[in-house]
PDB file of C-alpha atoms in Angstrom:
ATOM      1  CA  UNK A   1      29.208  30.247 -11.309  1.00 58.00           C
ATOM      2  CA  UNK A   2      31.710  27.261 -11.369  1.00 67.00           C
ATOM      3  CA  UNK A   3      29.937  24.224 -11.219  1.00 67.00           C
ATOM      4  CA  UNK A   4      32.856  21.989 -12.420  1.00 77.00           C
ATOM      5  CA  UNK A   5      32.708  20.699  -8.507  1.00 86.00           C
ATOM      6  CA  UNK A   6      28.778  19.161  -8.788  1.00 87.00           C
ATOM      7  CA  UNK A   7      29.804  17.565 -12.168  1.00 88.00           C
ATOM      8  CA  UNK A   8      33.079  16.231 -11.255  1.00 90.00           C
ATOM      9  CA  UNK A   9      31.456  14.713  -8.072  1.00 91.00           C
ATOM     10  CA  UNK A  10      28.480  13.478 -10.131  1.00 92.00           C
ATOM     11  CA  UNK A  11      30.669  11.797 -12.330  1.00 90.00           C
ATOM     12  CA  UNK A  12      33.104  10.245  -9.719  1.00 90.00           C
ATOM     13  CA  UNK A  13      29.617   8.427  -8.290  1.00 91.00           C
ATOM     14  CA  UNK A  14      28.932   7.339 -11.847  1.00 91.00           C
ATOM     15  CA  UNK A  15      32.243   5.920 -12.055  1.00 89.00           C
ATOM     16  CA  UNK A  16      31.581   4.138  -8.444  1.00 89.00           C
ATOM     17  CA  UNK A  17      29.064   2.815  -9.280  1.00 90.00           C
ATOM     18  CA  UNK A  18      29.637   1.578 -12.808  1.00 90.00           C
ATOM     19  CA  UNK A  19      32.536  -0.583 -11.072  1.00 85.00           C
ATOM     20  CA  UNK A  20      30.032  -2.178  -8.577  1.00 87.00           C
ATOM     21  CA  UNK A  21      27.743  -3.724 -11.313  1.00 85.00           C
ATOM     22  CA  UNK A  22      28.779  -7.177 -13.018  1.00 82.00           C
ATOM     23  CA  UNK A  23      27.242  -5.218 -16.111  1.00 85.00           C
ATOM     24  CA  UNK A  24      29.241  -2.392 -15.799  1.00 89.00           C
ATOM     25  CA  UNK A  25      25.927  -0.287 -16.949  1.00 93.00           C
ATOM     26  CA  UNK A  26      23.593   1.631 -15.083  1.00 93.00           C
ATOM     27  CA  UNK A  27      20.951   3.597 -15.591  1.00 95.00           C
ATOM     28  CA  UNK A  28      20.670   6.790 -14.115  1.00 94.00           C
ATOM     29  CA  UNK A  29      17.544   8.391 -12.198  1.00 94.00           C
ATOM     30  CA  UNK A  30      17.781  12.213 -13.199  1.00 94.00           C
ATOM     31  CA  UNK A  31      15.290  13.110 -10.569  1.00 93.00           C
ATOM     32  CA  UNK A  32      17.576  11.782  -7.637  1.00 93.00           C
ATOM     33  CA  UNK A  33      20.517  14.001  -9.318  1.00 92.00           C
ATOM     34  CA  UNK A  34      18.667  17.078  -9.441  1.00 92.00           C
ATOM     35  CA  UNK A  35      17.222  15.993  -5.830  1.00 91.00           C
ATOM     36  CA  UNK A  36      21.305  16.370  -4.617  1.00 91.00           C
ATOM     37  CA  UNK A  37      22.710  18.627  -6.907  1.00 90.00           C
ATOM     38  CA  UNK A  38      21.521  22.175  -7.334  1.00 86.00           C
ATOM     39  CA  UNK A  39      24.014  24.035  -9.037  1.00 87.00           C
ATOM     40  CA  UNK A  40      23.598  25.798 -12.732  1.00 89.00           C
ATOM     41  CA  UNK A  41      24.433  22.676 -14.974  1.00 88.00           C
ATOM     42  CA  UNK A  42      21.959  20.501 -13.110  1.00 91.00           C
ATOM     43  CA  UNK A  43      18.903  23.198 -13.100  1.00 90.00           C
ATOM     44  CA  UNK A  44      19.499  22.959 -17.036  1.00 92.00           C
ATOM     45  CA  UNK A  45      19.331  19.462 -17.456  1.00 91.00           C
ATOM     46  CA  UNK A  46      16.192  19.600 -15.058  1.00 92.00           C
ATOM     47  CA  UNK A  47      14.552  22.673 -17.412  1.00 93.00           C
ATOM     48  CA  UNK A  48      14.888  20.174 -20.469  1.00 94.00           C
ATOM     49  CA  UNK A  49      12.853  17.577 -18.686  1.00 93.00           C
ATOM     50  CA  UNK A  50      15.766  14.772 -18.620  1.00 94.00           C
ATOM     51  CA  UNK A  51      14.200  11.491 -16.942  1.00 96.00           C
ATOM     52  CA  UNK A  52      16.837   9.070 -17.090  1.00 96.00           C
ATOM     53  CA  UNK A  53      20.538   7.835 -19.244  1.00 95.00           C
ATOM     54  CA  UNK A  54      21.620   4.372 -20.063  1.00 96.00           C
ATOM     55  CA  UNK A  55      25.558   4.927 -18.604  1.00 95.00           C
ATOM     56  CA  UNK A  56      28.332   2.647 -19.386  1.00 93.00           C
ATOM     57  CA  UNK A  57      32.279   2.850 -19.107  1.00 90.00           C
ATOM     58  CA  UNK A  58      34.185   3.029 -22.728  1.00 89.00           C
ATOM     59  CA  UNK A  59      36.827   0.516 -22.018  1.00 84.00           C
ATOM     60  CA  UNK A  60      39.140  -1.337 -24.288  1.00 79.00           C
ATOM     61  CA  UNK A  61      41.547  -4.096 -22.639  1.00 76.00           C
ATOM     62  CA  UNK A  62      42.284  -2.604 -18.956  1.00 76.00           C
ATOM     63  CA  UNK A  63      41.890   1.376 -19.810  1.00 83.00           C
ATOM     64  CA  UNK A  64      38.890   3.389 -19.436  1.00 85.00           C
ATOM     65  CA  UNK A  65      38.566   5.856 -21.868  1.00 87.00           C
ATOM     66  CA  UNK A  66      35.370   7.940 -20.783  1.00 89.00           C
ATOM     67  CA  UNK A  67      31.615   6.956 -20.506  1.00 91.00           C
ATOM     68  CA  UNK A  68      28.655   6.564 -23.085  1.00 93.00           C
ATOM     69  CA  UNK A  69      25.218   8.053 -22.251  1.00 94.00           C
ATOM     70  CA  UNK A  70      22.212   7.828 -23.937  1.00 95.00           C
ATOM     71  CA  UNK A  71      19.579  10.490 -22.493  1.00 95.00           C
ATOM     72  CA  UNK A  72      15.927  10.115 -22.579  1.00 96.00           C
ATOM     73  CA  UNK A  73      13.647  12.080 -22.173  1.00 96.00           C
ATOM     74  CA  UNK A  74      10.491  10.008 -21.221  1.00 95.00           C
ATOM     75  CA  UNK A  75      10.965   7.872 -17.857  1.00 94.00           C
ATOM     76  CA  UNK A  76      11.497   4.251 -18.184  1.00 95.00           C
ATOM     77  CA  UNK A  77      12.641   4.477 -21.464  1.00 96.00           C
ATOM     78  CA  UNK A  78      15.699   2.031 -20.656  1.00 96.00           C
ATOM     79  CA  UNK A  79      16.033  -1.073 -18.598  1.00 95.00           C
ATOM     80  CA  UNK A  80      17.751  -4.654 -18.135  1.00 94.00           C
ATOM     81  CA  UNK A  81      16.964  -5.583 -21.262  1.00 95.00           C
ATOM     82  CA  UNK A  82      18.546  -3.143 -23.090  1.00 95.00           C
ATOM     83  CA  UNK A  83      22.375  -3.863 -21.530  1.00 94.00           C
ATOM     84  CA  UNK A  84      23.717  -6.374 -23.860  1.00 93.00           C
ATOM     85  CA  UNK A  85      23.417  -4.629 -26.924  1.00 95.00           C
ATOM     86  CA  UNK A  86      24.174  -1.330 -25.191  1.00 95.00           C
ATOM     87  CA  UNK A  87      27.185  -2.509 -23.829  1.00 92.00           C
ATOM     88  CA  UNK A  88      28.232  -4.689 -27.393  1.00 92.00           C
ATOM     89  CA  UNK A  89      27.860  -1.442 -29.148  1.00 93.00           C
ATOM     90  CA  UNK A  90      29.736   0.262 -26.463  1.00 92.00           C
ATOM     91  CA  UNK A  91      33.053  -2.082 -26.925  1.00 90.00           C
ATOM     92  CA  UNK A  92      32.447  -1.098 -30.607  1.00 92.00           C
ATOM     93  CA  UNK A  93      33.278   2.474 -29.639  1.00 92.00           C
ATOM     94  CA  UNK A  94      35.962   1.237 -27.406  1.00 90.00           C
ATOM     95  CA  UNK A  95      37.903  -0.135 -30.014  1.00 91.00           C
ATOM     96  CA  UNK A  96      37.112   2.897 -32.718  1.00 93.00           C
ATOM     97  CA  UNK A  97      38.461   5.446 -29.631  1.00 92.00           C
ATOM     98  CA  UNK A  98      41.929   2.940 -29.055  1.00 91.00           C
ATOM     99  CA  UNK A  99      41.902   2.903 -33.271  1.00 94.00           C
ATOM    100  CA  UNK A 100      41.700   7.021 -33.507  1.00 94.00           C
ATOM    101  CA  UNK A 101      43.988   7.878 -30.311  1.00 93.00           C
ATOM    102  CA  UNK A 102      46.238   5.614 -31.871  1.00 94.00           C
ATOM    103  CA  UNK A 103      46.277   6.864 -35.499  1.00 97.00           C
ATOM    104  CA  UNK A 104      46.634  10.647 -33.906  1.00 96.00           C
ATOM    105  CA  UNK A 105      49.457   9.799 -32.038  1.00 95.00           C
ATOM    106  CA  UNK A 106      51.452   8.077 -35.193  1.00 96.00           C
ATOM    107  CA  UNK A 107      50.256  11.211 -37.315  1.00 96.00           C
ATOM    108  CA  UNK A 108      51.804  13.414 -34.137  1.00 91.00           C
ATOM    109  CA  UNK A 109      55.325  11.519 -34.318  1.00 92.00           C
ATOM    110  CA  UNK A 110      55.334  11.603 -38.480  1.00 94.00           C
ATOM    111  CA  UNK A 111      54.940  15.008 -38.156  1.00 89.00           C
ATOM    112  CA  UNK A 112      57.690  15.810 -35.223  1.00 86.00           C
ATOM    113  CA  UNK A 113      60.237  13.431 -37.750  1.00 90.00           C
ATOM    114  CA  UNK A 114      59.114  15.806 -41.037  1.00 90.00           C
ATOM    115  CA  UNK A 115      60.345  18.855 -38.911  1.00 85.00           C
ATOM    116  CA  UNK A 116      62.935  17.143 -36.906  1.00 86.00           C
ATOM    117  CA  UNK A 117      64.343  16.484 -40.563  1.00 90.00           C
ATOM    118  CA  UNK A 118      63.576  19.939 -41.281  1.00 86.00           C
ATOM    119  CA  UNK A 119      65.361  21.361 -38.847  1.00 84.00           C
ATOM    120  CA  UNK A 120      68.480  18.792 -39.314  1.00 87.00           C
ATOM    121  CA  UNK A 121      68.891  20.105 -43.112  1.00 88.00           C
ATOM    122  CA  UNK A 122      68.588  23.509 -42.536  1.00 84.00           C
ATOM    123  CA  UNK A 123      71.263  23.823 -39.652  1.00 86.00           C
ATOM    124  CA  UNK A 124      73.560  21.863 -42.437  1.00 88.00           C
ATOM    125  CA  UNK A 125      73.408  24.912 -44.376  1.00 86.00           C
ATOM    126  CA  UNK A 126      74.292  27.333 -42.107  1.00 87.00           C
ATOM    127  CA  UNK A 127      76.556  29.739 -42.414  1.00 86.00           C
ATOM    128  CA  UNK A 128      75.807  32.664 -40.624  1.00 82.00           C
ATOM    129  CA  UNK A 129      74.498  33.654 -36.975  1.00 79.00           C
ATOM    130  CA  UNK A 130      71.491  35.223 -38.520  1.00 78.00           C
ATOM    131  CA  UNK A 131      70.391  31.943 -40.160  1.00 82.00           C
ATOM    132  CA  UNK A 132      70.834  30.163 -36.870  1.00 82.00           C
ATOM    133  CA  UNK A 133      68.225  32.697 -35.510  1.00 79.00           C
ATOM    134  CA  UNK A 134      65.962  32.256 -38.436  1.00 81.00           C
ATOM    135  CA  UNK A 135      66.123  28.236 -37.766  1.00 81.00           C
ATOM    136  CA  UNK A 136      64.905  28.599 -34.127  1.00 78.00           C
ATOM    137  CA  UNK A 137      62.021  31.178 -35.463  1.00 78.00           C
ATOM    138  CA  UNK A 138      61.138  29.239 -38.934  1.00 78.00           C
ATOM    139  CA  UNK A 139      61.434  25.674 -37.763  1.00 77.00           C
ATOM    140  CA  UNK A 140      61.885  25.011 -34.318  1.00 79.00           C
ATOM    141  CA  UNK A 141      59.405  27.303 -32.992  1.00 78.00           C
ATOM    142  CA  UNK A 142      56.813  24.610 -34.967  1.00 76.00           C
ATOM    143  CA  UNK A 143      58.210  21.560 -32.937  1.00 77.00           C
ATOM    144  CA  UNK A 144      58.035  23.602 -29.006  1.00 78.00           C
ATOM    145  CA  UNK A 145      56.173  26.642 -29.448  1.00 80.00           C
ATOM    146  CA  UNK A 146      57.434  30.078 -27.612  1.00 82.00           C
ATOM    147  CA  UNK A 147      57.235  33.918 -27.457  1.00 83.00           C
ATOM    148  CA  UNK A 148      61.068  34.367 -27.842  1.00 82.00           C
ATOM    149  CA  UNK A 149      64.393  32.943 -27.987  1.00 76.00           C
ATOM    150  CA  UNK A 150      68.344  33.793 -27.435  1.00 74.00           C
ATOM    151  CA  UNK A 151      71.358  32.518 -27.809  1.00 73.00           C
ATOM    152  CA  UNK A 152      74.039  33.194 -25.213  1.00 74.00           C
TER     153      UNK A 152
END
């Protein structure tokens, strides 16, 4: 059964209700979730005894990047006290998650340039249709993947 509905809805709350604390960290009551939400994902989290999570928003600058939860198993595990630090250690993540996305995304256009440059010295050495063809299967095909190719 698709329970993507129940989690997406959970989450949107989550979200809601991150935004209305001057924290920005809550901590979640499992027993009210399962209490509201019925569906397969839920029941599982309720057959491994979860009690509560210490929830905050992963945010660098303006963007939010995702949440953090820590899960507990034991009820009243997490309270007041524990937000600082959470959420210091939280903007830690923040910044390692802006550091990675950014490092993927120069590795992404270093390697689009390495077969853009590719590409640009192999077509110089064409002579033939047939090598034209083997340029859009051998190198292009890397850059925007697809099942087949013609030229007109």
């Amino acid at each position: 059964k698709d329970d993507s509905g129940d989690v997406v809805s959970h989450l949107l709350e989550i979200e809601t209700r991150l935004g209305k604390t001057t924290e920005n960290v809550i901590i979640e009551n499992w027993e009210k979730v399962f209490e509201k939400y019925r569906s397969y994902y839920f029941r599982q989290l309720e057959e491994v005894a979860l009690k509560e999570s210490l929830v905050t928003s992963i945010i660098n600058s303006e963007d939010v990047y995702g949440t953090v939860w820590l899960n507990s198993y034991t009820e009243g595990r997490f309270g007041k006290k524990d937000y600082a630090i959470f959420k210091l250690l939280c903007e830690q993540i923040g910044v390692a998650v802006v550091n990675l996305l950014s490092k993927e995304a120069l590795e992404c256009r270093e390697r689009e340039a390495l077969q853009l440059n590719k590409v640009s010295e192999a077509i110089a050495r064409i002579d033939k249709r047939q090598d034209l063809l083997k340029i859009i299967y051998g190198y292009i095909k890397e850059i925007f993947p697809f099942d087949n190719a013609g030229l007109f």
